[in-house]
């Protein structure tokens, strides 16, 4: 149960508790008034009246427990029945002379407290009318108009003053509850921030360590590479089968060394991410450049690249090299997700704050005309690759998370770091077996001084 639900239930319970308390007070008051003698000729009316009292209480409380959500309506019905009950009680025990009219005060006070000013005033007015009716119906000759008006005026006073007090009370309570909720929220945010901080600290240690290791490996690695090349020259003199075997072995060594070198490069890139140097850039140009760069490799892999550029995109403050790096990491993953070829679609567009992130080719680009209040430039990269299972989707940006035998798990971490450093966001949507879309949003006017 959420905080809201808990809050609601408590409110209902509080209302029920109040209703029970109110009834107890009412029963006590009726009992107290019976301490004063009731004339014998009036006593005959009491059993049916008490039966009515019992009946509506049983029925309405039963309903209140059954339909908790309707508690306010049921309490209003109880209020109406209470008023009727007192009306008949006063009528049948002498009208103006009956002392049971005192029960009106209790009813008015309680309902004004519970329902607030309007209902408090309303029940005072109704009480006044009922009291008048009962008085004149019973013994009109005994009615003392001065006293009657004074009593009825007091009804109104009770209803209004208690109603106001209760409303003031309620406002205070609402303010406190609001404050309480905000405090809860702030506390949760603080906790989340702290967790992120701890995580970041741990990662920075890991990052430093891996950078150190990568750095240490780099020099011996280039030495191995160099030696392999020297060896290649040496075996030029060999003849026949042994030469072929040796050059095969050497080629394999060089491939492995190359793979290791790329891996260490990626670690170092991650560890030594330089501060971005944002410049106003045309995003379409950066993307078009990248596509040109990718075309030869994609052709080799049987991948068709399609790019759609929004016209009239405003320039965005970004570090060109870093954004290119980020897009390269994303497209590299996309290529790797399509071992048997496929489609890669890169789209740029303007987007507003509330507009949904594009799904994998669910929405036609430019189907919505660019609006002047657009706040982002969006770059989305969709592939028709293997997709990402839901259980991995939440982890792909984590450092070292990889599903590839020789992956570093750093590619997307770098992407996210770059995008967030420029004040942007990145999201990923994926359907296993169908494809994946990464969407980068870069703010048009970030706090970093875009104009
Ligand atoms: P790496 O590529 O070294 O594994 P990344 O951080 O680049 O590390 O990616 C992390 C993981 O996210 C990948 O191992 C892969 O499982 C998943 N992934 C990323 N992009 C895609 C994609 N376009 N399609 C399917 N899976 C992807
Ligand atoms: Mg990768």
XYZ file of C-alpha atoms and ligand atoms in Angstrom:
479
model
C 0.000 0.000 0.000
C 1.420 3.365 -1.018
C 1.672 6.362 1.206
C -1.535 7.731 -0.328
C -3.447 4.538 0.326
C -2.253 4.400 3.881
C -3.235 8.007 4.352
C -6.716 7.377 2.934
C -7.385 4.369 5.080
C -6.338 6.258 8.171
C -8.639 9.078 7.240
C -11.534 6.636 6.930
C -10.637 5.040 10.214
C -10.473 8.434 11.865
C -13.925 9.246 10.518
C -15.318 5.986 11.776
C -13.732 6.515 15.174
C -15.242 9.962 15.329
C -18.669 8.608 14.379
C -18.527 6.020 17.149
C -17.429 8.629 19.666
C -20.224 10.924 18.545
C -22.816 8.193 18.996
C -21.541 7.310 22.450
C -21.779 10.967 23.468
C -25.288 11.119 22.050
C -26.414 7.975 23.842
C -24.873 9.330 27.066
C -26.722 12.619 26.656
C -30.057 10.881 26.022
C -29.475 8.698 29.089
C -28.528 11.711 31.200
C -31.667 13.567 30.188
C -33.745 10.589 31.227
C -32.460 11.154 34.772
C -34.944 14.003 34.907
C -38.444 12.599 35.372
C -40.627 12.106 32.296
C -44.322 12.595 32.870
C -46.342 9.365 32.868
C -48.548 10.471 29.936
C -45.402 10.988 27.852
C -43.807 7.675 28.731
C -45.946 5.668 26.281
C -44.136 7.255 23.339
C -40.684 6.323 24.549
C -40.407 2.602 23.565
C -41.164 3.117 19.843
C -38.841 6.124 19.763
C -36.005 4.180 21.356
C -36.659 1.335 18.938
C -36.334 3.772 16.025
C -33.110 5.084 17.553
C -31.663 1.594 17.810
C -32.795 0.608 14.337
C -31.257 3.461 12.380
C -28.035 3.242 14.315
C -27.678 -0.456 13.650
C -28.535 -0.094 9.985
C -26.349 2.899 9.260
C -23.345 1.635 11.193
C -23.641 -1.662 9.397
C -23.539 0.279 6.151
C -20.573 2.333 7.355
C -18.505 -0.774 8.012
C -19.560 -2.343 4.755
C -18.981 0.673 2.507
C -16.108 2.559 4.057
C -15.681 4.842 1.094
C -19.219 6.153 1.554
C -18.662 7.015 5.185
C -19.332 10.733 4.807
C -22.700 10.168 3.194
C -23.639 7.647 5.855
C -22.625 10.035 8.613
C -24.843 12.676 7.037
C -27.719 10.190 7.066
C -27.067 9.481 10.762
C -27.111 13.220 11.388
C -30.503 13.529 9.675
C -31.927 10.602 11.668
C -30.569 12.036 14.922
C -32.318 15.310 14.200
C -35.576 13.498 13.444
C -35.236 11.430 16.599
C -34.799 14.516 18.781
C -37.638 16.235 16.964
C -40.073 13.440 17.867
C -38.623 13.107 21.361
C -39.216 16.809 22.023
C -42.667 16.703 20.446
C -43.858 13.663 22.407
C -42.439 14.822 25.742
C -44.146 18.183 25.898
C -42.761 20.314 23.053
C -41.504 23.621 24.359
C -41.501 22.343 27.944
C -39.448 19.248 27.120
C -35.826 19.482 28.204
C -34.757 17.071 25.422
C -34.211 20.077 23.110
C -30.755 20.223 24.749
C -29.824 17.293 22.496
C -29.963 19.666 19.524
C -26.906 21.462 20.910
C -24.930 18.252 20.984
C -25.915 17.310 17.441
C -25.123 20.773 16.087
C -21.753 20.967 17.826
C -20.693 17.530 16.715
C -21.755 17.937 13.096
C -20.239 21.411 12.881
C -16.974 20.043 14.188
C -16.996 17.101 11.875
C -18.353 18.555 8.635
C -17.275 22.154 9.006
C -19.062 25.454 8.736
C -21.781 24.939 6.068
C -23.191 21.738 7.512
C -22.839 23.158 11.035
C -24.940 26.179 10.088
C -27.341 23.971 8.129
C -27.968 21.642 11.049
C -28.510 24.686 13.328
C -31.161 26.054 10.976
C -32.873 22.665 10.615
C -32.739 22.185 14.391
C -34.359 25.580 14.900
C -37.171 24.722 12.488
C -37.698 21.289 14.008
C -37.699 22.690 17.531
C -40.243 25.282 16.528
C -42.373 22.658 14.797
C -42.257 20.290 17.755
C -43.112 23.082 20.187
C -46.153 24.294 18.273
C -47.310 20.777 17.371
C -47.266 19.660 20.981
C -48.583 22.491 23.234
C -48.719 25.741 21.297
C -50.216 27.561 24.304
C -47.139 26.775 26.401
C -44.649 28.255 23.891
C -42.758 31.270 25.198
C -41.589 33.053 22.064
C -38.766 34.955 23.756
C -37.222 31.829 25.208
C -37.768 29.901 22.013
C -35.976 32.508 19.895
C -33.121 32.734 22.382
C -32.597 28.980 22.282
C -32.761 28.870 18.496
C -30.350 31.788 18.224
C -27.951 29.832 20.400
C -28.276 26.887 17.997
C -26.979 29.141 15.250
C -24.179 30.465 17.386
C -22.982 26.944 18.200
C -23.175 25.836 14.591
C -21.279 28.820 13.244
C -18.563 29.122 15.879
C -17.724 25.433 16.110
C -17.873 25.186 12.311
C -15.319 27.976 11.958
C -13.041 26.522 14.596
C -13.153 23.151 12.962
C -12.374 24.585 9.569
C -9.389 26.452 10.875
C -8.261 23.270 12.511
C -8.652 21.370 9.296
C -6.590 23.901 7.370
C -3.788 23.600 9.887
C -3.958 19.868 9.702
C -3.876 19.903 5.917
C -0.832 22.179 6.015
C 0.927 19.862 8.427
C 0.080 16.843 6.321
C 1.347 18.573 3.215
C 4.549 19.441 5.009
C 4.861 15.893 6.167
C 4.485 14.571 2.648
C 7.066 17.006 1.334
C 9.424 16.000 4.087
C 8.986 12.346 3.177
C 9.676 13.135 -0.435
C 12.760 15.167 0.409
C 14.000 12.387 2.631
C 13.581 9.808 -0.094
C 15.412 12.039 -2.552
C 18.214 12.545 -0.097
C 18.520 8.824 0.388
C 18.634 8.227 -3.348
C 21.270 10.930 -3.763
C 23.360 9.378 -1.057
C 23.132 5.974 -2.669
C 24.206 7.462 -5.979
C 27.119 9.154 -4.281
C 28.331 5.951 -2.695
C 27.981 4.151 -6.006
C 29.870 6.910 -7.799
C 32.668 6.772 -5.279
C 33.011 3.034 -5.662
C 33.022 3.345 -9.411
C 35.639 6.019 -9.337
C 37.933 3.725 -7.359
C 37.303 0.887 -9.766
C 37.833 3.296 -12.624
C 41.175 4.433 -11.291
C 42.296 0.865 -10.724
C 41.332 -0.269 -14.173
C 42.961 2.765 -15.701
C 46.156 1.903 -13.891
C 46.039 -1.698 -15.061
C 45.212 -0.634 -18.592
C 48.082 1.805 -18.544
C 50.511 -0.819 -17.272
C 49.443 -3.222 -19.991
C 49.704 -0.736 -22.792
C 53.495 -0.516 -22.984
C 54.263 -4.243 -22.939
C 51.486 -4.637 -25.455
C 53.043 -2.267 -27.941
C 56.355 -3.986 -27.361
C 54.759 -7.304 -28.239
C 53.225 -5.780 -31.317
C 56.540 -4.359 -32.410
C 58.329 -7.637 -31.834
C 55.695 -9.493 -33.778
C 56.318 -7.175 -36.673
C 60.064 -7.712 -36.449
C 59.467 -11.424 -36.380
C 57.363 -11.071 -39.487
C 60.367 -9.605 -41.270
C 62.566 -12.429 -39.974
C 60.424 -15.204 -41.337
C 60.471 -13.662 -44.785
C 63.589 -15.785 -45.318
C 61.943 -19.051 -44.421
C 60.689 -21.382 -47.074
C 57.632 -23.513 -47.780
C 55.280 -24.980 -45.210
C 57.095 -23.734 -42.131
C 56.865 -20.172 -43.397
C 53.156 -20.448 -43.903
C 52.594 -21.905 -40.481
C 54.740 -19.277 -38.825
C 52.995 -16.386 -40.549
C 49.614 -17.849 -39.582
C 50.678 -17.957 -35.951
C 52.010 -14.446 -36.166
C 48.807 -13.109 -37.683
C 46.855 -14.649 -34.835
C 49.190 -13.019 -32.294
C 48.733 -9.655 -33.961
C 44.950 -9.938 -33.983
C 44.888 -10.781 -30.292
C 47.258 -7.952 -29.485
C 45.089 -5.583 -31.494
C 41.978 -6.662 -29.569
C 43.774 -6.167 -26.260
C 44.985 -2.744 -27.339
C 41.443 -1.668 -28.237
C 40.186 -2.919 -24.909
C 42.782 -0.990 -22.939
C 42.044 2.073 -25.033
C 38.411 1.911 -24.034
C 39.300 1.577 -20.358
C 41.565 4.560 -20.603
C 38.981 6.579 -22.453
C 36.580 5.899 -19.658
C 39.030 6.735 -16.925
C 40.358 9.856 -18.507
C 37.168 11.337 -19.803
C 38.168 14.941 -20.377
C 35.925 17.834 -19.435
C 33.642 18.582 -22.360
C 34.331 21.734 -24.340
C 30.913 22.655 -25.666
C 30.552 24.701 -28.826
C 27.405 25.535 -30.788
C 27.196 22.643 -33.213
C 24.861 21.524 -35.969
C 23.776 18.079 -34.863
C 22.782 16.980 -38.364
C 26.309 17.635 -39.544
C 27.852 15.512 -36.801
C 25.456 12.660 -37.532
C 25.950 12.898 -41.301
C 29.715 12.783 -40.777
C 29.407 9.700 -38.655
C 27.145 7.968 -41.164
C 29.698 8.595 -43.910
C 32.309 7.049 -41.693
C 30.167 3.997 -40.982
C 28.950 3.233 -44.488
C 31.890 1.080 -45.654
C 31.796 -1.140 -42.591
C 28.021 -1.438 -42.673
C 28.112 -2.506 -46.294
C 30.527 -5.241 -45.339
C 28.205 -6.407 -42.570
C 25.071 -6.331 -44.734
C 23.592 -3.446 -42.794
C 21.610 -0.675 -44.455
C 21.924 2.722 -42.825
C 19.120 5.159 -43.208
C 19.273 8.662 -41.773
C 16.504 11.195 -41.500
C 17.371 14.708 -40.519
C 14.942 17.268 -39.238
C 15.398 20.423 -41.271
C 16.008 23.712 -39.442
C 17.446 22.143 -36.290
C 18.900 24.849 -34.093
C 22.503 24.496 -33.033
C 23.192 22.855 -29.718
C 26.006 23.418 -27.274
C 27.978 20.183 -27.307
C 31.481 18.830 -27.367
C 31.597 17.566 -30.930
C 34.232 14.899 -30.412
C 32.545 13.470 -27.364
C 29.117 13.368 -28.966
C 30.643 11.587 -31.940
C 32.257 9.119 -29.561
C 28.907 8.485 -27.875
C 27.111 7.918 -31.177
C 29.919 5.685 -32.315
C 29.591 3.523 -29.211
C 25.853 3.204 -29.780
C 26.176 2.339 -33.447
C 28.950 -0.116 -32.668
C 26.629 -1.952 -30.301
C 23.909 -1.835 -32.934
C 26.250 -3.387 -35.496
C 27.197 -6.084 -33.022
C 23.519 -6.758 -32.348
C 22.928 -7.469 -36.065
C 25.418 -10.228 -36.930
C 23.333 -11.229 -39.946
C 22.774 -7.725 -41.222
C 19.770 -5.491 -40.793
C 18.643 -1.879 -40.697
C 20.091 1.018 -38.782
C 17.954 4.145 -38.656
C 19.308 7.402 -37.298
C 16.819 10.194 -36.807
C 17.211 13.750 -35.572
C 14.277 15.843 -34.469
C 13.126 18.609 -32.188
C 11.131 17.615 -29.156
C 9.260 19.352 -26.360
C 9.533 18.557 -22.704
C 6.431 16.403 -22.593
C 6.818 14.566 -25.858
C 7.314 10.829 -25.616
C 10.587 9.170 -26.351
C 10.384 7.542 -29.746
C 9.972 3.794 -29.783
C 11.594 1.512 -32.327
C 10.008 2.894 -35.481
C 6.612 3.228 -33.854
C 6.266 6.860 -34.733
C 6.984 8.498 -38.005
C 9.626 11.147 -37.610
C 8.405 14.629 -38.383
C 4.829 13.481 -37.973
C 4.510 16.290 -35.481
C 5.468 19.690 -36.813
C 8.344 21.202 -34.864
C 6.886 23.617 -32.388
C 8.485 26.808 -31.224
C 8.482 25.724 -27.608
C 10.583 22.681 -28.447
C 13.288 22.330 -25.881
C 15.366 19.399 -27.010
C 17.174 18.083 -29.961
C 16.671 14.359 -30.098
C 18.908 11.852 -31.806
C 17.605 8.331 -31.966
C 19.417 5.286 -33.224
C 17.306 2.220 -33.981
C 18.526 -1.181 -35.030
C 16.760 -4.373 -36.064
C 19.054 -6.496 -33.959
C 18.656 -9.116 -31.260
C 17.212 -6.672 -28.727
C 17.772 -6.548 -25.000
C 15.841 -8.749 -22.570
C 13.864 -6.736 -19.992
C 15.956 -8.008 -17.098
C 19.124 -6.567 -18.666
C 17.591 -3.292 -19.789
C 18.086 -1.682 -16.415
C 21.754 -2.604 -16.310
C 23.150 -1.817 -19.728
C 24.543 1.548 -18.628
C 26.349 0.025 -15.665
C 30.116 -0.090 -15.966
C 31.391 -3.564 -16.881
C 27.946 -4.868 -17.704
C 28.358 -6.845 -20.878
C 26.806 -9.882 -22.506
C 29.635 -10.236 -24.975
C 32.554 -12.577 -24.547
C 35.067 -9.864 -25.258
C 33.040 -6.814 -24.289
C 34.282 -4.271 -21.807
C 30.837 -3.185 -20.687
C 32.092 0.387 -20.790
C 30.680 1.588 -24.099
C 27.285 2.677 -22.828
C 28.719 3.912 -19.548
C 30.837 6.310 -21.553
C 27.820 7.259 -23.647
C 25.792 8.116 -20.613
C 28.606 10.015 -18.999
C 29.075 12.115 -22.133
C 25.379 12.811 -22.594
C 24.789 13.709 -18.968
C 27.834 15.940 -18.812
C 26.250 17.995 -21.582
C 23.029 18.272 -19.629
C 21.233 15.691 -21.769
C 19.488 12.402 -21.112
C 19.593 9.017 -22.743
C 16.904 6.369 -22.832
C 16.714 2.917 -24.302
C 13.748 0.958 -25.553
C 14.078 -2.548 -26.776
C 11.988 -5.470 -27.908
C 13.900 -8.750 -27.846
C 14.013 -10.254 -31.302
C 12.855 -7.016 -32.932
C 15.343 -4.313 -32.175
C 16.563 -1.544 -29.986
C 16.299 2.230 -29.975
C 18.576 4.561 -28.091
C 17.365 8.132 -27.780
C 19.617 10.987 -26.785
C 18.065 14.291 -25.813
C 20.184 17.378 -25.702
C 18.696 20.522 -24.214
C 18.456 23.555 -26.460
C 19.058 26.015 -23.697
C 20.836 24.284 -20.863
C 22.120 26.080 -17.805
C 25.462 26.032 -19.482
C 24.778 29.175 -21.374
C 23.124 28.286 -24.661
C 21.433 31.261 -26.249
P 29.816 -3.931 -24.493
O 29.424 -3.488 -25.862
O 31.294 -3.912 -24.292
O 29.215 -5.205 -24.081
P 28.219 -1.699 -23.721
O 28.199 -0.856 -22.496
O 28.458 -1.015 -25.013
O 29.272 -2.826 -23.467
O 26.846 -2.484 -23.801
C 26.411 -3.225 -22.711
C 25.461 -4.320 -23.108
O 24.246 -3.750 -23.538
C 25.929 -5.161 -24.247
O 26.750 -6.209 -23.804
C 24.618 -5.696 -24.824
O 24.164 -6.813 -24.078
C 23.651 -4.588 -24.529
N 23.393 -3.772 -25.722
C 23.822 -2.515 -25.943
N 23.374 -2.036 -27.104
C 22.624 -3.025 -27.665
C 21.867 -3.145 -28.892
N 21.807 -2.149 -29.798
N 21.200 -4.305 -29.095
C 21.251 -5.303 -28.193
N 21.933 -5.251 -27.036
C 22.624 -4.130 -26.769
Mg 29.702 -1.626 -26.666
